[in-house]
Amino acid sequence: MTLASRALAQLATWPDLRLTVPSCGLGRALSSVQGEIVHFHSERDVDLHLTDRAVRRFAKDLKDSGAIRIVPGSQWVTLRLDAASDVDLLLTLASVALQAPQTWPDPADRPFVGCNDQRGAGFVKADLSGY
């Protein structure tokens, strides 16, 4: 079992999440009543939807993680699953993602924008110059 399939299996048991087809059309996704939360694009790359405020709130904490990619202006973060600890990080951030709309709402209430996979950028170390 790959790390991504293990993470997907664990998250699929959460009562607030359900399996769905990702809006980007690539891989598998999990959604809540608030919308899409997680896109599993490959056996290693996962996009996670947070509010813009939540991304800014945690950017400094995540900046040294080689497992995280933050795209300035995106409400999605990309995780590279290379180790079991990366799955643990994904599960923790998925919990944050479920709470983010209430805890760190988007003041502009921006419409849903495609995940990072749609941006066509390869996985790179977190670039927080915009935060």
Tab-separated table of C-alpha atoms in Angstrom:
chain	number	residue	atom	x	y	z
A	1	MET	CA	0.000	0.000	0.000
A	2	THR	CA	1.430	3.370	-1.018
A	3	LEU	CA	1.501	6.342	1.328
A	4	ALA	CA	-1.142	8.105	-0.763
A	5	SER	CA	-3.485	5.119	-0.742
A	6	ARG	CA	-2.975	4.754	3.003
A	7	ALA	CA	-3.797	8.437	3.552
A	8	LEU	CA	-6.830	8.243	1.261
A	9	ALA	CA	-8.126	5.158	3.095
A	10	GLN	CA	-7.743	6.882	6.469
A	11	LEU	CA	-9.365	10.145	5.364
A	12	ALA	CA	-12.236	8.295	3.664
A	13	THR	CA	-13.295	6.991	7.099
A	14	TRP	CA	-13.747	10.511	8.473
A	15	PRO	CA	-17.465	11.233	8.844
A	16	ASP	CA	-17.201	14.750	7.360
A	17	LEU	CA	-15.519	13.565	4.144
A	18	ARG	CA	-16.771	11.639	1.129
A	19	LEU	CA	-15.028	10.302	-1.979
A	20	THR	CA	-15.698	12.314	-5.107
A	21	VAL	CA	-14.291	13.113	-8.528
A	22	PRO	CA	-11.872	16.060	-8.391
A	23	SER	CA	-12.915	19.161	-10.315
A	24	CYS	CA	-9.523	19.146	-12.057
A	25	GLY	CA	-10.298	15.680	-13.406
A	26	LEU	CA	-7.059	14.067	-12.233
A	27	GLY	CA	-6.949	11.403	-9.530
A	28	ARG	CA	-9.346	11.041	-6.622
A	29	ALA	CA	-10.768	13.590	-4.214
A	30	LEU	CA	-12.451	13.972	-0.860
A	31	SER	CA	-15.094	16.605	-0.237
A	32	SER	CA	-16.976	17.999	2.726
A	33	VAL	CA	-20.188	20.012	2.764
A	34	GLN	CA	-17.951	23.077	2.253
A	35	GLY	CA	-16.494	21.714	-0.983
A	36	GLU	CA	-13.426	19.870	-2.157
A	37	ILE	CA	-10.784	19.390	0.520
A	38	VAL	CA	-8.178	16.957	-0.852
A	39	HIS	CA	-7.064	15.911	-4.346
A	40	PHE	CA	-4.859	12.829	-4.670
A	41	HIS	CA	-3.123	13.426	-8.015
A	42	SER	CA	-0.546	10.661	-7.906
A	43	GLU	CA	1.013	8.149	-5.556
A	44	ARG	CA	2.996	11.011	-4.034
A	45	ASP	CA	1.364	14.395	-4.704
A	46	VAL	CA	-1.706	15.628	-2.849
A	47	ASP	CA	-3.362	19.047	-3.012
A	48	LEU	CA	-5.173	20.270	0.101
A	49	HIS	CA	-7.653	23.165	0.088
A	50	LEU	CA	-7.340	25.758	2.864
A	51	THR	CA	-8.601	29.318	3.104
A	52	ASP	CA	-6.167	32.045	2.082
A	53	ARG	CA	-5.975	33.160	5.724
A	54	ALA	CA	-5.158	29.622	6.890
A	55	VAL	CA	-2.372	29.357	4.319
A	56	ARG	CA	-0.907	32.658	5.551
A	57	ARG	CA	-1.376	31.616	9.196
A	58	PHE	CA	0.659	28.421	8.785
A	59	ALA	CA	3.097	29.526	6.080
A	60	LYS	CA	5.941	30.282	8.483
A	61	ASP	CA	5.436	26.960	10.286
A	62	LEU	CA	5.552	25.052	6.992
A	63	LYS	CA	8.338	26.977	5.273
A	64	ASP	CA	11.089	24.558	6.229
A	65	SER	CA	9.156	21.442	5.266
A	66	GLY	CA	10.426	19.845	2.094
A	67	ALA	CA	7.061	18.077	1.908
A	68	ILE	CA	5.054	21.272	1.307
A	69	ARG	CA	4.637	23.512	-1.708
A	70	ILE	CA	2.787	26.787	-1.284
A	71	VAL	CA	1.815	28.653	-4.431
A	72	PRO	CA	1.353	32.386	-3.760
A	73	GLY	CA	-2.264	33.368	-4.307
A	74	SER	CA	-3.548	29.800	-4.121
A	75	GLN	CA	-5.869	28.465	-1.439
A	76	TRP	CA	-4.322	25.024	-2.022
A	77	VAL	CA	-1.088	23.597	-0.635
A	78	THR	CA	0.626	20.617	-2.209
A	79	LEU	CA	2.137	17.856	-0.119
A	80	ARG	CA	4.704	15.360	-1.368
A	81	LEU	CA	4.240	12.069	0.461
A	82	ASP	CA	7.705	10.540	0.861
A	83	ALA	CA	7.501	9.267	4.448
A	84	ALA	CA	4.938	8.195	7.052
A	85	SER	CA	5.437	11.545	8.780
A	86	ASP	CA	4.198	13.258	5.600
A	87	VAL	CA	0.936	11.289	5.893
A	88	ASP	CA	0.638	12.435	9.506
A	89	LEU	CA	1.161	16.019	8.345
A	90	LEU	CA	-1.530	15.569	5.673
A	91	LEU	CA	-4.012	14.226	8.246
A	92	THR	CA	-3.304	17.152	10.563
A	93	LEU	CA	-3.695	19.693	7.771
A	94	ALA	CA	-6.877	17.968	6.544
A	95	SER	CA	-8.327	18.557	10.000
A	96	VAL	CA	-7.309	22.215	9.717
A	97	ALA	CA	-8.881	22.346	6.237
A	98	LEU	CA	-12.215	21.152	7.619
A	99	GLN	CA	-12.131	23.861	10.297
A	100	ALA	CA	-10.536	26.660	8.242
A	101	PRO	CA	-13.709	28.179	6.750
A	102	GLN	CA	-15.013	28.846	10.265
A	103	THR	CA	-11.691	29.639	11.965
A	104	TRP	CA	-9.927	31.560	9.172
A	105	PRO	CA	-12.650	32.555	6.686
A	106	ASP	CA	-11.769	34.178	3.404
A	107	PRO	CA	-12.893	37.799	3.909
A	108	ALA	CA	-13.309	38.282	0.172
A	109	ASP	CA	-15.325	35.044	-0.039
A	110	ARG	CA	-13.518	34.270	-3.279
A	111	PRO	CA	-14.975	31.658	-5.602
A	112	PHE	CA	-13.459	28.190	-5.767
A	113	VAL	CA	-10.248	28.250	-7.785
A	114	GLY	CA	-8.622	25.152	-9.258
A	115	CYS	CA	-6.055	23.174	-7.321
A	116	ASN	CA	-2.302	23.586	-7.717
A	117	ASP	CA	-2.127	20.693	-10.180
A	118	GLN	CA	-4.025	22.867	-12.655
A	119	ARG	CA	-1.315	25.502	-12.375
A	120	GLY	CA	1.161	23.199	-14.131
A	121	ALA	CA	4.048	23.844	-11.763
A	122	GLY	CA	6.244	20.947	-10.721
A	123	PHE	CA	6.795	20.177	-7.071
A	124	VAL	CA	9.339	22.557	-5.585
A	125	LYS	CA	10.424	23.487	-2.078
A	126	ALA	CA	7.993	25.863	-0.414
A	127	ASP	CA	8.289	29.384	-1.789
A	128	LEU	CA	6.947	31.782	0.787
A	129	SER	CA	8.248	34.990	-0.701
A	130	GLY	CA	4.649	36.109	-1.257
A	131	TYR	CA	3.685	35.528	2.394
